[in-house]
GROMACS .gro file of C-alpha atoms in nm:
model
  469
    1MET     CA    1  -6.378  -6.289  -5.525
    2SER     CA    2  -6.495  -6.072  -5.227
    3GLN     CA    3  -6.270  -5.792  -5.085
    4ALA     CA    4  -6.310  -5.920  -4.735
    5ALA     CA    5  -6.155  -6.245  -4.806
    6THR     CA    6  -5.836  -6.392  -4.959
    7ARG     CA    7  -5.851  -6.638  -5.231
    8ASN     CA    8  -5.776  -6.944  -5.010
    9GLY     CA    9  -6.100  -6.853  -4.811
   10LEU     CA   10  -5.956  -6.675  -4.485
   11LYS     CA   11  -6.182  -6.371  -4.423
   12ARG     CA   12  -6.014  -6.012  -4.378
   13GLU     CA   13  -6.193  -5.867  -4.087
   14LEU     CA   14  -5.926  -5.728  -3.869
   15GLY     CA   15  -5.814  -5.370  -3.843
   16LEU     CA   16  -5.496  -5.216  -3.661
   17GLY     CA   17  -5.702  -5.200  -3.319
   18GLY     CA   18  -5.804  -5.581  -3.350
   19LEU     CA   19  -5.450  -5.684  -3.458
   20ILE     CA   20  -5.298  -5.510  -3.133
   21LEU     CA   21  -5.565  -5.665  -2.921
   22PHE     CA   22  -5.481  -5.992  -3.057
   23GLY     CA   23  -5.130  -5.952  -2.989
   24LEU     CA   24  -5.162  -5.820  -2.654
   25ALA     CA   25  -5.425  -6.112  -2.571
   26TYR     CA   26  -5.152  -6.360  -2.695
   27MET     CA   27  -4.880  -6.194  -2.473
   28ALA     CA   28  -5.146  -6.179  -2.187
   29VAL     CA   29  -5.016  -5.892  -1.977
   30ALA     CA   30  -5.050  -6.105  -1.664
   31THR     CA   31  -4.795  -6.332  -1.825
   32VAL     CA   32  -4.535  -6.165  -1.641
   33PHE     CA   33  -4.621  -6.384  -1.336
   34THR     CA   34  -4.596  -6.722  -1.549
   35THR     CA   35  -4.205  -6.698  -1.529
   36TYR     CA   36  -4.177  -6.463  -1.228
   37GLY     CA   37  -4.056  -6.692  -0.970
   38ILE     CA   38  -3.830  -6.897  -1.244
   39VAL     CA   39  -3.667  -6.595  -1.377
   40ASN     CA   40  -3.620  -6.400  -1.038
   41GLN     CA   41  -3.444  -6.721  -0.915
   42ILE     CA   42  -3.199  -6.721  -1.198
   43THR     CA   43  -3.131  -6.342  -1.218
   44GLU     CA   44  -3.108  -6.300  -0.830
   45GLY     CA   45  -3.436  -6.100  -0.819
   46LYS     CA   46  -3.371  -5.866  -1.131
   47LEU     CA   47  -3.656  -5.971  -1.333
   48PRO     CA   48  -3.717  -5.592  -1.443
   49LEU     CA   49  -3.365  -5.563  -1.589
   50ALA     CA   50  -3.407  -5.893  -1.776
   51TYR     CA   51  -3.716  -5.757  -1.916
   52VAL     CA   52  -3.552  -5.442  -2.025
   53VAL     CA   53  -3.283  -5.662  -2.223
   54ALA     CA   54  -3.545  -5.872  -2.354
   55LEU     CA   55  -3.755  -5.584  -2.475
   56LEU     CA   56  -3.437  -5.410  -2.650
   57THR     CA   57  -3.368  -5.743  -2.838
   58MET     CA   58  -3.728  -5.790  -2.943
   59LEU     CA   59  -3.763  -5.436  -3.072
   60PHE     CA   60  -3.494  -5.499  -3.328
   61THR     CA   61  -3.664  -5.836  -3.441
   62ALA     CA   62  -3.986  -5.677  -3.441
   63ASN     CA   63  -3.860  -5.427  -3.691
   64SER     CA   64  -3.751  -5.699  -3.907
   65TYR     CA   65  -4.099  -5.886  -3.889
   66ALA     CA   66  -4.259  -5.546  -3.985
   67ALA     CA   67  -4.012  -5.541  -4.283
   68MET     CA   68  -4.094  -5.899  -4.394
   69VAL     CA   69  -4.472  -5.878  -4.363
   70ARG     CA   70  -4.463  -5.567  -4.596
   71LYS     CA   71  -4.300  -5.809  -4.857
   72TYR     CA   72  -4.507  -6.098  -4.773
   73PRO     CA   73  -4.849  -6.018  -4.627
   74VAL     CA   74  -4.957  -6.398  -4.590
   75ALA     CA   75  -4.997  -6.622  -4.324
   76GLY     CA   76  -4.696  -6.831  -4.213
   77SER     CA   77  -4.476  -6.599  -4.027
   78ALA     CA   78  -4.123  -6.676  -3.976
   79TYR     CA   79  -4.166  -7.017  -4.197
   80THR     CA   80  -4.275  -6.782  -4.489
   81TYR     CA   81  -4.016  -6.516  -4.462
   82THR     CA   82  -3.737  -6.781  -4.433
   83GLN     CA   83  -3.851  -6.970  -4.704
   84GLN     CA   84  -3.882  -6.667  -4.944
   85ALA     CA   85  -3.533  -6.565  -4.843
   86PHE     CA   86  -3.348  -6.882  -4.829
   87GLY     CA   87  -3.553  -7.147  -4.998
   88GLY     CA   88  -3.781  -7.429  -4.912
   89GLY     CA   89  -3.561  -7.633  -4.712
   90ALA     CA   90  -3.429  -7.335  -4.479
   91GLY     CA   91  -3.813  -7.223  -4.446
   92PHE     CA   92  -3.925  -7.576  -4.371
   93LEU     CA   93  -3.676  -7.621  -4.062
   94THR     CA   94  -3.744  -7.268  -3.948
   95GLY     CA   95  -4.124  -7.349  -3.941
   96TRP     CA   96  -4.062  -7.658  -3.782
   97VAL     CA   97  -3.859  -7.505  -3.496
   98LEU     CA   98  -4.113  -7.215  -3.484
   99LEU     CA   99  -4.374  -7.498  -3.429
  100LEU     CA  100  -4.199  -7.582  -3.099
  101ASP     CA  101  -4.278  -7.275  -2.918
  102TYR     CA  102  -4.624  -7.225  -3.090
  103LEU     CA  103  -4.732  -7.567  -2.986
  104PHE     CA  104  -4.592  -7.515  -2.619
  105ILE     CA  105  -4.751  -7.161  -2.582
  106PRO     CA  106  -5.129  -7.275  -2.556
  107MET     CA  107  -4.994  -7.566  -2.339
  108ILE     CA  108  -4.816  -7.344  -2.088
  109ASN     CA  109  -5.163  -7.143  -2.058
  110PHE     CA  110  -5.354  -7.447  -1.978
  111MET     CA  111  -5.103  -7.556  -1.714
  112ILE     CA  112  -5.102  -7.234  -1.544
  113LEU     CA  113  -5.487  -7.190  -1.557
  114GLY     CA  114  -5.493  -7.540  -1.386
  115LEU     CA  115  -5.251  -7.451  -1.112
  116TYR     CA  116  -5.411  -7.127  -1.032
  117VAL     CA  117  -5.755  -7.270  -1.013
  118SER     CA  118  -5.630  -7.547  -0.784
  119THR     CA  119  -5.495  -7.292  -0.533
  120GLN     CA  120  -5.858  -7.222  -0.457
  121PHE     CA  121  -6.001  -7.561  -0.511
  122PRO     CA  122  -5.724  -7.802  -0.400
  123SER     CA  123  -5.977  -8.088  -0.447
  124VAL     CA  124  -5.991  -8.036  -0.813
  125PRO     CA  125  -5.691  -8.182  -0.993
  126ALA     CA  126  -5.504  -7.923  -1.219
  127TRP     CA  127  -5.521  -8.153  -1.507
  128ILE     CA  128  -5.900  -8.156  -1.510
  129VAL     CA  129  -5.924  -7.771  -1.530
  130SER     CA  130  -5.650  -7.798  -1.816
  131LEU     CA  131  -5.845  -8.048  -2.017
  132ILE     CA  132  -6.166  -7.850  -1.994
  133THR     CA  133  -5.999  -7.542  -2.097
  134LEU     CA  134  -5.832  -7.720  -2.394
  135ILE     CA  135  -6.153  -7.826  -2.544
  136ALA     CA  136  -6.331  -7.482  -2.503
  137VAL     CA  137  -6.030  -7.303  -2.682
  138PHE     CA  138  -6.056  -7.566  -2.951
  139VAL     CA  139  -6.429  -7.500  -2.999
  140PHE     CA  140  -6.377  -7.101  -3.020
  141ASN     CA  141  -6.107  -7.147  -3.259
  142VAL     CA  142  -6.314  -7.345  -3.501
  143LEU     CA  143  -6.597  -7.088  -3.478
  144GLY     CA  144  -6.378  -6.824  -3.638
  145ILE     CA  145  -6.168  -6.516  -3.588
  146THR     CA  146  -6.441  -6.263  -3.545
  147LEU     CA  147  -6.541  -6.451  -3.245
  148VAL     CA  148  -6.199  -6.460  -3.121
  149ASN     CA  149  -6.129  -6.089  -3.187
  150LYS     CA  150  -6.456  -5.975  -2.976
  151LEU     CA  151  -6.349  -6.236  -2.692
  152ASN     CA  152  -5.985  -6.063  -2.715
  153ILE     CA  153  -6.141  -5.719  -2.633
  154VAL     CA  154  -6.309  -5.849  -2.303
  155ILE     CA  155  -5.999  -6.060  -2.206
  156VAL     CA  156  -5.746  -5.769  -2.252
  157SER     CA  157  -5.961  -5.532  -2.054
  158ILE     CA  158  -6.000  -5.787  -1.766
  159SER     CA  159  -5.604  -5.849  -1.775
  160GLY     CA  160  -5.556  -5.473  -1.793
  161ALA     CA  161  -5.774  -5.413  -1.468
  162ALA     CA  162  -5.594  -5.700  -1.287
  163VAL     CA  163  -5.257  -5.529  -1.354
  164ILE     CA  164  -5.370  -5.185  -1.227
  165LEU     CA  165  -5.515  -5.337  -0.940
  166PHE     CA  166  -5.208  -5.529  -0.844
  167ALA     CA  167  -4.984  -5.219  -0.926
  168VAL     CA  168  -5.168  -4.988  -0.703
  169PHE     CA  169  -5.149  -5.206  -0.404
  170ALA     CA  170  -4.795  -5.304  -0.472
  171VAL     CA  171  -4.695  -4.939  -0.496
  172LYS     CA  172  -4.865  -4.891  -0.156
  173THR     CA  173  -4.706  -5.200  -0.004
  174ALA     CA  174  -4.346  -5.073  -0.112
  175VAL     CA  175  -4.393  -4.720   0.023
  176ALA     CA  176  -4.501  -4.855   0.370
  177ASP     CA  177  -4.204  -5.080   0.374
  178PRO     CA  178  -3.879  -4.931   0.489
  179SER     CA  179  -3.682  -5.237   0.376
  180ALA     CA  180  -3.800  -5.228   0.003
  181PRO     CA  181  -3.553  -5.201  -0.280
  182GLY     CA  182  -3.457  -4.836  -0.412
  183LEU     CA  183  -3.625  -4.726  -0.724
  184ILE     CA  184  -3.348  -4.828  -0.951
  185ASP     CA  185  -3.227  -5.128  -0.756
  186PRO     CA  186  -3.429  -5.393  -0.968
  187PHE     CA  187  -3.250  -5.276  -1.270
  188ILE     CA  188  -2.898  -5.322  -1.128
  189PRO     CA  189  -2.714  -5.658  -1.197
  190GLY     CA  190  -2.657  -5.889  -0.905
  191SER     CA  191  -2.329  -6.040  -0.776
  192GLU     CA  192  -2.282  -6.256  -1.089
  193GLY     CA  193  -2.314  -5.967  -1.341
  194PHE     CA  194  -2.507  -5.981  -1.674
  195SER     CA  195  -2.467  -6.366  -1.730
  196PRO     CA  196  -2.778  -6.460  -1.543
  197ILE     CA  197  -2.981  -6.149  -1.671
  198PHE     CA  198  -2.921  -6.271  -2.044
  199THR     CA  199  -3.022  -6.621  -1.929
  200GLY     CA  200  -3.335  -6.479  -1.793
  201ALA     CA  201  -3.399  -6.242  -2.080
  202GLY     CA  202  -3.373  -6.556  -2.313
  203ILE     CA  203  -3.662  -6.732  -2.131
  204LEU     CA  204  -3.858  -6.405  -2.127
  205ALA     CA  205  -3.867  -6.434  -2.537
  206LEU     CA  206  -4.188  -6.626  -2.483
  207SER     CA  207  -4.354  -6.336  -2.344
  208PHE     CA  208  -4.293  -6.141  -2.662
  209LEU     CA  209  -4.450  -6.388  -2.903
  210GLY     CA  210  -4.739  -6.174  -2.956
  211PHE     CA  211  -4.584  -5.978  -3.240
  212ASP     CA  212  -4.496  -6.293  -3.412
  213ALA     CA  213  -4.853  -6.408  -3.359
  214VAL     CA  214  -4.971  -6.077  -3.526
  215SER     CA  215  -4.776  -6.163  -3.836
  216THR     CA  216  -4.978  -6.509  -3.869
  217LEU     CA  217  -5.311  -6.302  -3.923
  218SER     CA  218  -5.175  -6.130  -4.257
  219GLU     CA  219  -5.438  -6.303  -4.454
  220GLU     CA  220  -5.718  -6.195  -4.207
  221ALA     CA  221  -5.617  -5.824  -4.180
  222LYS     CA  222  -5.802  -5.570  -4.388
  223HIS     CA  223  -5.500  -5.384  -4.501
  224PRO     CA  224  -5.209  -5.616  -4.401
  225ARG     CA  225  -4.908  -5.415  -4.547
  226ARG     CA  226  -5.019  -5.111  -4.372
  227ASP     CA  227  -5.157  -5.231  -4.040
  228ILE     CA  228  -4.950  -5.561  -3.960
  229PRO     CA  229  -4.596  -5.383  -3.942
  230ARG     CA  230  -4.773  -5.113  -3.728
  231ALA     CA  231  -4.943  -5.371  -3.497
  232ILE     CA  232  -4.622  -5.572  -3.470
  233ILE     CA  233  -4.407  -5.267  -3.330
  234LEU     CA  234  -4.699  -5.123  -3.122
  235THR     CA  235  -4.761  -5.484  -2.957
  236ALA     CA  236  -4.397  -5.518  -2.880
  237LEU     CA  237  -4.371  -5.175  -2.731
  238ILE     CA  238  -4.685  -5.174  -2.534
  239GLY     CA  239  -4.654  -5.537  -2.393
  240GLY     CA  240  -4.271  -5.476  -2.316
  241ALA     CA  241  -4.355  -5.158  -2.123
  242LEU     CA  242  -4.618  -5.319  -1.922
  243PHE     CA  243  -4.411  -5.627  -1.857
  244ILE     CA  244  -4.131  -5.395  -1.718
  245PHE     CA  245  -4.361  -5.197  -1.505
  246VAL     CA  246  -4.546  -5.472  -1.332
  247SER     CA  247  -4.218  -5.658  -1.257
  248TRP     CA  248  -4.062  -5.352  -1.117
  249VAL     CA  249  -4.361  -5.272  -0.871
  250GLY     CA  250  -4.360  -5.637  -0.790
  251ALA     CA  251  -3.992  -5.654  -0.726
  252ARG     CA  252  -4.035  -5.344  -0.468
  253ALA     CA  253  -4.324  -5.481  -0.298
  254TYR     CA  254  -4.224  -5.864  -0.256
  255HIS     CA  255  -3.821  -5.907  -0.221
  256LEU     CA  256  -3.633  -6.217  -0.084
  257ASP     CA  257  -3.274  -6.203   0.013
  258ASP     CA  258  -3.203  -6.540  -0.126
  259TRP     CA  259  -3.425  -6.625  -0.435
  260SER     CA  260  -3.276  -6.966  -0.458
  261GLN     CA  261  -3.469  -7.058  -0.172
  262ALA     CA  262  -3.808  -6.917  -0.301
  263PRO     CA  263  -4.123  -7.107  -0.202
  264ARG     CA  264  -4.247  -7.357  -0.454
  265GLU     CA  265  -4.596  -7.186  -0.463
  266LEU     CA  266  -4.409  -6.860  -0.568
  267LEU     CA  267  -4.265  -7.052  -0.874
  268ASP     CA  268  -4.587  -7.203  -0.983
  269ALA     CA  269  -4.840  -6.940  -0.893
  270ALA     CA  270  -4.667  -6.627  -0.839
  271GLY     CA  271  -4.972  -6.388  -0.912
  272VAL     CA  272  -5.161  -6.518  -0.616
  273VAL     CA  273  -4.875  -6.524  -0.384
  274LEU     CA  274  -4.804  -6.145  -0.475
  275ALA     CA  275  -5.151  -6.045  -0.467
  276HIS     CA  276  -5.204  -6.205  -0.137
  277HIS     CA  277  -4.894  -6.031   0.004
  278VAL     CA  278  -5.005  -5.674  -0.105
  279ALA     CA  279  -5.358  -5.677  -0.026
  280GLY     CA  280  -5.481  -5.980   0.148
  281GLU     CA  281  -5.668  -6.308   0.053
  282TRP     CA  282  -5.940  -6.120  -0.133
  283LEU     CA  283  -5.705  -5.978  -0.416
  284GLY     CA  284  -5.540  -6.333  -0.419
  285ILE     CA  285  -5.898  -6.488  -0.511
  286LEU     CA  286  -5.966  -6.210  -0.753
  287PHE     CA  287  -5.644  -6.246  -0.916
  288VAL     CA  288  -5.720  -6.624  -0.974
  289VAL     CA  289  -6.013  -6.496  -1.172
  290PHE     CA  290  -5.813  -6.249  -1.384
  291THR     CA  291  -5.547  -6.493  -1.465
  292VAL     CA  292  -5.791  -6.760  -1.565
  293ALA     CA  293  -5.930  -6.505  -1.792
  294GLY     CA  294  -5.603  -6.402  -1.939
  295CYS     CA  295  -5.468  -6.755  -1.968
  296PHE     CA  296  -5.780  -6.855  -2.165
  297GLY     CA  297  -5.729  -6.554  -2.392
  298SER     CA  298  -5.351  -6.632  -2.431
  299GLY     CA  299  -5.430  -6.994  -2.486
  300LEU     CA  300  -5.690  -6.917  -2.738
  301ALA     CA  301  -5.486  -6.668  -2.929
  302GLY     CA  302  -5.189  -6.935  -2.934
  303GLN     CA  303  -5.406  -7.194  -3.066
  304VAL     CA  304  -5.521  -6.950  -3.348
  305SER     CA  305  -5.187  -6.878  -3.443
  306VAL     CA  306  -5.036  -7.219  -3.465
  307SER     CA  307  -5.333  -7.348  -3.633
  308ARG     CA  308  -5.274  -7.093  -3.921
  309ILE     CA  309  -4.899  -7.191  -3.938
  310LEU     CA  310  -4.995  -7.563  -3.975
  311TYR     CA  311  -5.260  -7.460  -4.228
  312SER     CA  312  -4.982  -7.265  -4.419
  313MET     CA  313  -4.752  -7.550  -4.422
  314GLY     CA  314  -5.024  -7.811  -4.511
  315ARG     CA  315  -5.148  -7.595  -4.792
  316ASP     CA  316  -4.776  -7.555  -4.927
  317GLY     CA  317  -4.753  -7.943  -4.903
  318THR     CA  318  -4.444  -7.930  -4.673
  319LEU     CA  319  -4.684  -8.106  -4.404
  320PRO     CA  320  -4.977  -8.341  -4.479
  321LYS     CA  321  -5.227  -8.186  -4.711
  322PRO     CA  322  -5.529  -8.231  -4.478
  323LEU     CA  323  -5.367  -7.964  -4.239
  324GLY     CA  324  -5.445  -7.721  -4.526
  325ILE     CA  325  -5.811  -7.803  -4.531
  326LEU     CA  326  -6.052  -7.508  -4.438
  327TRP     CA  327  -6.398  -7.571  -4.288
  328LYS     CA  328  -6.635  -7.417  -4.560
  329ARG     CA  329  -6.900  -7.300  -4.294
  330PHE     CA  330  -6.672  -7.096  -4.068
  331GLY     CA  331  -6.350  -7.058  -4.307
  332THR     CA  332  -6.112  -7.200  -4.036
  333PRO     CA  333  -5.841  -7.454  -4.062
  334VAL     CA  334  -6.020  -7.710  -3.845
  335VAL     CA  335  -5.795  -8.011  -3.919
  336ALA     CA  336  -5.482  -7.791  -3.801
  337ALA     CA  337  -5.679  -7.686  -3.490
  338ALA     CA  338  -5.772  -8.043  -3.404
  339THR     CA  339  -5.398  -8.124  -3.439
  340VAL     CA  340  -5.291  -7.844  -3.216
  341SER     CA  341  -5.528  -7.959  -2.932
  342VAL     CA  342  -5.412  -8.309  -2.938
  343PHE     CA  343  -5.055  -8.201  -2.890
  344ALA     CA  344  -5.171  -7.974  -2.610
  345LEU     CA  345  -5.262  -8.279  -2.403
  346ALA     CA  346  -4.898  -8.305  -2.321
  347SER     CA  347  -4.983  -8.003  -2.053
  348LEU     CA  348  -5.125  -8.271  -1.855
  349PHE     CA  349  -4.787  -8.425  -1.736
  350LEU     CA  350  -4.516  -8.160  -1.823
  351THR     CA  351  -4.387  -7.894  -1.571
  352LEU     CA  352  -4.410  -7.534  -1.601
  353GLU     CA  353  -4.049  -7.474  -1.619
  354GLN     CA  354  -4.004  -7.728  -1.907
  355ALA     CA  355  -4.255  -7.584  -2.106
  356ALA     CA  356  -4.123  -7.223  -2.075
  357PHE     CA  357  -3.758  -7.317  -2.193
  358MET     CA  358  -3.877  -7.496  -2.482
  359ILE     CA  359  -4.086  -7.214  -2.598
  360SER     CA  360  -3.795  -6.963  -2.564
  361PHE     CA  361  -3.569  -7.216  -2.777
  362GLY     CA  362  -3.824  -7.224  -3.071
  363ALA     CA  363  -3.898  -6.862  -3.051
  364LEU     CA  364  -3.532  -6.733  -3.071
  365ALA     CA  365  -3.427  -6.959  -3.338
  366ALA     CA  366  -3.709  -6.835  -3.548
  367PHE     CA  367  -3.646  -6.479  -3.451
  368ALA     CA  368  -3.270  -6.520  -3.571
  369MET     CA  369  -3.368  -6.646  -3.910
  370VAL     CA  370  -3.619  -6.348  -3.974
  371ASN     CA  371  -3.364  -6.108  -3.897
  372LEU     CA  372  -3.136  -6.278  -4.166
  373ALA     CA  373  -3.412  -6.301  -4.391
  374VAL     CA  374  -3.452  -5.917  -4.410
  375ILE     CA  375  -3.100  -5.869  -4.506
  376ARG     CA  376  -3.130  -6.140  -4.792
  377VAL     CA  377  -3.447  -6.012  -4.923
  378TYR     CA  378  -3.383  -5.631  -4.931
  379LEU     CA  379  -2.997  -5.617  -4.975
  380PHE     CA  380  -2.933  -5.926  -5.175
  381PRO     CA  381  -3.245  -6.026  -5.360
  382ARG     CA  382  -3.273  -6.284  -5.630
  383ARG     CA  383  -3.191  -6.226  -5.977
  384GLY     CA  384  -3.435  -5.984  -6.160
  385GLU     CA  385  -3.519  -5.801  -5.827
  386ALA     CA  386  -3.353  -5.459  -5.741
  387ALA     CA  387  -3.160  -5.435  -5.427
  388GLN     CA  388  -3.239  -5.163  -5.184
  389ARG     CA  389  -2.925  -5.019  -5.063
  390SER     CA  390  -2.992  -4.630  -4.974
  391PRO     CA  391  -2.819  -4.523  -4.659
  392LYS     CA  392  -3.169  -4.552  -4.498
  393GLU     CA  393  -3.226  -4.898  -4.615
  394LEU     CA  394  -2.882  -5.018  -4.513
  395ILE     CA  395  -2.970  -4.900  -4.159
  396LEU     CA  396  -3.314  -5.025  -4.129
  397ARG     CA  397  -3.264  -5.356  -4.346
  398GLY     CA  398  -2.920  -5.418  -4.282
  399LEU     CA  399  -2.760  -5.281  -3.945
  400PHE     CA  400  -3.087  -5.328  -3.735
  401PRO     CA  401  -3.154  -5.691  -3.844
  402LEU     CA  402  -2.797  -5.750  -3.776
  403ILE     CA  403  -2.828  -5.629  -3.436
  404GLY     CA  404  -3.115  -5.804  -3.372
  405PHE     CA  405  -2.952  -6.137  -3.489
  406ALA     CA  406  -2.674  -6.086  -3.286
  407LEU     CA  407  -2.874  -6.023  -2.957
  408THR     CA  408  -3.093  -6.307  -3.047
  409ILE     CA  409  -2.822  -6.540  -3.095
  410TRP     CA  410  -2.671  -6.422  -2.746
  411LEU     CA  411  -2.986  -6.496  -2.559
  412TRP     CA  412  -3.039  -6.826  -2.751
  413THR     CA  413  -2.703  -6.951  -2.630
  414SER     CA  414  -2.776  -6.850  -2.270
  415LEU     CA  415  -3.049  -7.120  -2.256
  416GLU     CA  416  -2.981  -7.432  -2.022
  417ALA     CA  417  -2.822  -7.716  -2.168
  418MET     CA  418  -3.120  -7.960  -2.153
  419THR     CA  419  -3.317  -7.704  -2.362
  420TRP     CA  420  -3.055  -7.752  -2.639
  421ILE     CA  421  -3.080  -8.134  -2.605
  422VAL     CA  422  -3.473  -8.132  -2.640
  423GLY     CA  423  -3.465  -7.860  -2.907
  424GLY     CA  424  -3.176  -8.028  -3.101
  425ILE     CA  425  -3.387  -8.352  -3.099
  426TRP     CA  426  -3.683  -8.176  -3.240
  427PHE     CA  427  -3.469  -8.020  -3.513
  428ALA     CA  428  -3.348  -8.370  -3.604
  429ILE     CA  429  -3.710  -8.497  -3.642
  430GLY     CA  430  -3.786  -8.214  -3.885
  431LEU     CA  431  -3.470  -8.277  -4.080
  432ILE     CA  432  -3.577  -8.646  -4.109
  433ILE     CA  433  -3.921  -8.529  -4.236
  434LEU     CA  434  -3.743  -8.307  -4.495
  435VAL     CA  435  -3.517  -8.569  -4.609
  436VAL     CA  436  -3.822  -8.822  -4.683
  437LYS     CA  437  -4.044  -8.533  -4.816
  438THR     CA  438  -3.767  -8.458  -5.067
  439ASN     CA  439  -3.649  -8.822  -5.139
  440PHE     CA  440  -3.318  -8.727  -5.009
  441PHE     CA  441  -3.328  -8.383  -5.166
  442ARG     CA  442  -3.366  -8.537  -5.511
  443LYS     CA  443  -3.700  -8.326  -5.511
  444PRO     CA  444  -3.740  -7.953  -5.437
  445VAL     CA  445  -3.939  -7.853  -5.125
  446PRO     CA  446  -4.276  -7.718  -5.183
  447ARG     CA  447  -4.282  -7.354  -5.125
  448MET     CA  448  -4.498  -7.040  -5.204
  449ASP     CA  449  -4.439  -6.829  -5.515
  450PHE     CA  450  -4.513  -6.461  -5.504
  451SER     CA  451  -4.388  -6.374  -5.854
  452GLU     CA  452  -4.719  -6.244  -5.932
  453GLY     CA  453  -4.836  -6.094  -5.603
  454PRO     CA  454  -4.843  -6.219  -5.227
  455GLU     CA  455  -5.160  -6.445  -5.292
  456THR     CA  456  -5.135  -6.592  -5.622
  457SER     CA  457  -4.989  -6.948  -5.612
  458VAL     CA  458  -4.815  -7.250  -5.449
  459VAL     CA  459  -4.523  -7.423  -5.600
  460ASP     CA  460  -4.577  -7.795  -5.569
  461ALA     CA  461  -4.296  -8.063  -5.516
  462MET     CA  462  -4.236  -8.087  -5.911
  463GLY     CA  463  -4.200  -7.704  -5.925
  464GLU     CA  464  -4.534  -7.651  -6.095
  465ALA     CA  465  -4.747  -7.334  -5.983
  466THR     CA  466  -5.102  -7.387  -5.877
  467PRO     CA  467  -5.333  -7.078  -5.804
  468PHE     CA  468  -5.474  -7.064  -5.437
  469LYS     CA  469  -5.821  -7.188  -5.420
   0.00000   0.00000   0.00000
């Protein structure tokens, strides 16, 4: 077996730099404008503060992801980690809820791309642009991770240039505006205190899915145990800092007395409105180009990540086996990629707000389980495994994950009621699938077995181990 490939066929080609670029491309720095109007409306114009709360929460969770990927450096993300900590049933349901946000992430990018292009070409329906992008992303996904990595370098560079350009003109506009908010005003809660801030931070969880996406590439990293944990933490830190900075300069350059009366175009295409406000129509047009590139990159990274999760679950037998098929020519999960693309067609009729809330529901649920998984695996392992309970381990593998879990649950319960209804229905569907798959729990759920290393075998529904092919 080649050292550049894992036994299941995925090629190990990504170093630390490539992993970070993948995570940042997934996060798409310009995604701050995706929920800019929605969260400002909820938080009374305190988007930067909501990002600070979200980042602090995500750092604890990122630490838990880093701990778990050192233990299990394989594809599958929260699904695999929960599965190893609490068993196949919990793993399946976590993976199922995680699918909710991963399936919506590409979708929301296709929606935004269509909306932004329509601001410049009103005669072209947004859904046509979204459909063309969806097809193009599917093709790139199938062609392989090396091509995706090269494309990410270009896209992150373009997104970075867009953010820098906007920031320069936003600062200039704020300096020249005597009515601009003070330097720390965007970080001070409004009249309703922290309650709307936590609601806004809960929505912003979708902005940090880049570090979770990095964990799905554990079987395509050259040195997964070393580089994946580093990439997870660095992606969260770099992305979070950029989100806070961009939202801060935006808050000082464009401010409303009453965000509940924000114009519709600010809620749907904030980047264009803000760019036009700080520099004129030319920057608004240029921002459309930057946003299109960023959304394409984020949508592509999202499709790649969720197809790996579906592939992992199909390979394990928790979802239909065809999802675990790799195309031999390119070494990519073509059936899983096609399935994600079909689901993404929902972007043609859903609203941006509906998609944003559902992504956050799935993300926060998965984050909570990963935090608990760290405590279970490191401090209370299975029989035959030694517990790691030194003072340092109790802090890193006990206290920090517990704080991450508590903060995540707090944000999760701050989401709107409708989000819980839809999320509950999705969870119920997953539970029904689990019941049918296990014949009312008479058979064990298929799960991965790492008793001989991280890439050795899969335990089938009858409990028999079979090697990875």
